[in-house]
C-alpha positions as a LaTeX table, in Angstrom:
\begin{tabular}{lrrr}
\hline
Residue & $x$ (\AA) & $y$ (\AA) & $z$ (\AA) \\
\hline
Met1 & $-124.87$ & 16.37 & 177.64 \\
Ala2 & $-124.21$ & 16.99 & 173.96 \\
Gly3 & $-123.10$ & 13.37 & 173.54 \\
Asn4 & $-126.41$ & 12.09 & 174.88 \\
Glu5 & $-128.37$ & 14.34 & 172.54 \\
Arg6 & $-126.30$ & 13.15 & 169.60 \\
Ala7 & $-126.83$ & 9.51 & 170.59 \\
Ala8 & $-130.59$ & 10.14 & 170.85 \\
Arg9 & $-130.68$ & 11.80 & 167.41 \\
Leu10 & $-128.66$ & 8.95 & 165.92 \\
Ala11 & $-130.97$ & 6.38 & 167.55 \\
Asp12 & $-134.04$ & 8.10 & 166.08 \\
Arg13 & $-132.42$ & 8.22 & 162.65 \\
Ile14 & $-131.44$ & 4.54 & 162.84 \\
Arg15 & $-135.01$ & 3.60 & 163.79 \\
Val16 & $-136.42$ & 5.52 & 160.83 \\
Ile17 & $-133.94$ & 4.05 & 158.33 \\
Leu18 & $-134.44$ & 0.48 & 159.56 \\
Ala19 & $-138.23$ & 0.86 & 159.64 \\
Glu20 & $-138.25$ & 2.14 & 156.07 \\
Arg21 & $-136.03$ & $-0.74$ & 154.98 \\
Leu22 & $-138.20$ & $-3.31$ & 156.73 \\
Glu23 & $-141.28$ & $-1.72$ & 155.20 \\
Lys24 & $-139.79$ & $-2.20$ & 151.73 \\
Gly25 & $-139.25$ & $-5.80$ & 152.76 \\
Leu26 & $-136.37$ & $-8.18$ & 153.02 \\
Arg27 & $-136.13$ & $-11.16$ & 150.74 \\
Asp28 & $-136.49$ & $-13.49$ & 153.67 \\
Pro29 & $-139.76$ & $-15.41$ & 153.92 \\
Arg30 & $-139.16$ & $-15.98$ & 157.64 \\
Leu31 & $-139.64$ & $-12.30$ & 158.41 \\
Gly32 & $-143.10$ & $-11.61$ & 159.83 \\
Phe33 & $-144.86$ & $-8.40$ & 160.75 \\
Val34 & $-142.06$ & $-6.63$ & 162.66 \\
Thr35 & $-142.49$ & $-3.33$ & 164.50 \\
Leu36 & $-139.47$ & $-1.43$ & 165.78 \\
Thr37 & $-140.30$ & $-0.11$ & 169.24 \\
Asp38 & $-137.04$ & 1.54 & 170.32 \\
Val39 & $-133.39$ & 2.02 & 169.42 \\
Arg40 & $-130.72$ & 2.77 & 172.00 \\
Val41 & $-127.23$ & 3.85 & 171.03 \\
Thr42 & $-124.28$ & 3.76 & 173.41 \\
Gly43 & $-122.58$ & 7.01 & 174.36 \\
Asp44 & $-119.61$ & 6.30 & 172.09 \\
Leu45 & $-122.00$ & 5.65 & 169.15 \\
Gln46 & $-120.45$ & 2.24 & 168.49 \\
His47 & $-123.37$ & $-0.05$ & 169.31 \\
Ala48 & $-127.11$ & 0.16 & 168.67 \\
Ser49 & $-129.67$ & $-2.05$ & 170.40 \\
Val50 & $-132.81$ & $-2.33$ & 168.29 \\
Phe51 & $-135.94$ & $-3.42$ & 170.16 \\
Tyr52 & $-138.75$ & $-4.96$ & 168.12 \\
Thr53 & $-142.03$ & $-6.82$ & 168.44 \\
Val54 & $-143.52$ & $-9.38$ & 166.10 \\
Leu55 & $-147.22$ & $-9.89$ & 165.58 \\
Gly56 & $-148.01$ & $-13.59$ & 165.51 \\
Ser57 & $-147.30$ & $-16.90$ & 167.14 \\
Glu58 & $-144.17$ & $-17.98$ & 168.98 \\
Glu59 & $-142.85$ & $-19.77$ & 165.85 \\
Glu60 & $-143.28$ & $-16.59$ & 163.81 \\
Arg61 & $-141.42$ & $-14.62$ & 166.47 \\
Leu62 & $-138.52$ & $-17.06$ & 166.44 \\
Ala63 & $-138.43$ & $-17.12$ & 162.63 \\
Ser64 & $-138.44$ & $-13.32$ & 162.49 \\
Ala65 & $-135.63$ & $-13.18$ & 165.05 \\
Asp66 & $-133.56$ & $-15.51$ & 162.87 \\
Ala67 & $-134.36$ & $-13.43$ & 159.78 \\
Leu68 & $-133.29$ & $-10.20$ & 161.49 \\
Arg69 & $-130.12$ & $-11.82$ & 162.79 \\
Ser70 & $-129.19$ & $-13.03$ & 159.31 \\
Ala71 & $-129.99$ & $-9.64$ & 157.74 \\
Thr72 & $-127.94$ & $-7.66$ & 160.26 \\
Gly73 & $-125.02$ & $-7.13$ & 157.87 \\
Met74 & $-127.23$ & $-5.94$ & 155.04 \\
Leu75 & $-129.15$ & $-3.60$ & 157.38 \\
Arg76 & $-125.88$ & $-2.22$ & 158.76 \\
Ser77 & $-124.61$ & $-1.46$ & 155.26 \\
Glu78 & $-127.95$ & 0.24 & 154.56 \\
Leu79 & $-127.32$ & 2.41 & 157.62 \\
Gly80 & $-123.81$ & 3.18 & 156.36 \\
Arg81 & $-125.24$ & 4.51 & 153.10 \\
Asn82 & $-127.80$ & 6.73 & 154.86 \\
Leu83 & $-125.98$ & 7.97 & 157.96 \\
Asn84 & $-123.31$ & 10.64 & 157.96 \\
Val85 & $-121.12$ & 9.08 & 160.60 \\
Arg86 & $-117.54$ & 7.90 & 160.44 \\
Leu87 & $-118.24$ & 4.54 & 162.06 \\
Val88 & $-121.54$ & 2.74 & 161.59 \\
Pro89 & $-122.70$ & 1.24 & 164.90 \\
Thr90 & $-123.05$ & $-2.51$ & 165.25 \\
Leu91 & $-126.63$ & $-3.71$ & 165.45 \\
Glu92 & $-128.18$ & $-6.00$ & 168.01 \\
Phe93 & $-131.82$ & $-7.00$ & 167.63 \\
Ile94 & $-133.64$ & $-7.62$ & 170.91 \\
Ala95 & $-137.20$ & $-8.90$ & 171.13 \\
Asp96 & $-139.16$ & $-6.37$ & 173.18 \\
Ala97 & $-141.15$ & $-7.84$ & 176.05 \\
Leu98 & $-143.55$ & $-4.90$ & 176.06 \\
Pro99 & $-146.68$ & $-6.81$ & 174.93 \\
Glu100 & $-146.17$ & $-9.57$ & 177.50 \\
Asn101 & $-145.52$ & $-7.04$ & 180.26 \\
Ala102 & $-148.58$ & $-5.01$ & 179.27 \\
Gly103 & $-150.73$ & $-8.15$ & 179.38 \\
His104 & $-149.40$ & $-9.03$ & 182.81 \\
Ile105 & $-150.07$ & $-5.50$ & 184.10 \\
Glu106 & $-153.63$ & $-5.66$ & 182.71 \\
Asp107 & $-154.19$ & $-8.95$ & 184.57 \\
Leu108 & $-152.90$ & $-7.43$ & 187.80 \\
Leu109 & $-155.11$ & $-4.35$ & 187.40 \\
Arg110 & $-158.17$ & $-6.51$ & 186.72 \\
Glu111 & $-157.44$ & $-8.57$ & 189.84 \\
Ala112 & $-157.01$ & $-5.39$ & 191.91 \\
Arg113 & $-160.37$ & $-4.04$ & 190.65 \\
Glu114 & $-162.07$ & $-7.32$ & 191.60 \\
Arg115 & $-160.57$ & $-7.24$ & 195.09 \\
Asp116 & $-161.54$ & $-3.58$ & 195.52 \\
Ala117 & $-165.12$ & $-4.47$ & 194.57 \\
Gln118 & $-165.13$ & $-7.28$ & 197.15 \\
Val119 & $-163.81$ & $-4.95$ & 199.87 \\
Ala120 & $-166.36$ & $-2.27$ & 198.92 \\
Gly121 & $-169.15$ & $-4.87$ & 199.19 \\
Leu122 & $-167.95$ & $-5.90$ & 202.62 \\
Ala123 & $-167.61$ & $-2.29$ & 203.73 \\
Ala124 & $-171.14$ & $-1.42$ & 202.59 \\
Ser125 & $-172.69$ & $-4.03$ & 204.85 \\
Ala126 & $-170.27$ & $-3.50$ & 207.74 \\
Arg127 & $-171.20$ & $-1.90$ & 211.03 \\
His128 & $-169.13$ & $-0.44$ & 213.81 \\
Ala129 & $-168.27$ & $-2.89$ & 216.57 \\
Gly130 & $-169.51$ & $-0.48$ & 219.20 \\
Glu131 & $-171.09$ & 2.92 & 219.02 \\
Ala132 & $-170.39$ & 5.34 & 216.21 \\
Asp133 & $-168.14$ & 7.40 & 218.50 \\
Pro134 & $-166.65$ & 5.08 & 221.11 \\
Tyr135 & $-164.90$ & 7.97 & 222.90 \\
Leu136 & $-168.06$ & 9.87 & 223.63 \\
Val137 & $-169.21$ & 9.35 & 227.20 \\
Arg138 & $-172.96$ & 9.59 & 227.76 \\
Gly139 & $-172.63$ & 12.22 & 230.46 \\
Glu140 & $-170.48$ & 14.45 & 228.24 \\
Ala141 & $-173.05$ & 14.48 & 225.44 \\
Asp142 & $-175.45$ & 16.38 & 227.68 \\
Asp143 & $-172.72$ & 18.87 & 228.71 \\
Glu144 & $-171.72$ & 19.66 & 225.11 \\
Ala145 & $-175.26$ & 20.42 & 224.01 \\
\hline
\end{tabular}
């Protein structure tokens, strides 16, 4: 358990350090508006997966991915200066599919609401096929009263 807590603390610290460094800016014109969404560190603290999103078009996303890939060494040395660990984890930048997934979920929810409205419209004008209580026999109604 303690190893997982340490990995989580290290992941949070890595995210903060990298975000501060990206906020200061890299000298790469290809880098767009990058937001770090998550960092996951392996249990042995040797590898860090950095998830990010880029605001902009597909070309800007690809250019930012190339810029991050080329700046990996410099960002790792920045981590080495700011982390108190014996071995600095390797970095892997992964484009986060969160915005695309969220858009897809929104489309599905909108479609479900439209179908629910259609079913509610049909149900409002629907009638029973027979009587309201098909199990009630006319002779029994008099006995129950």
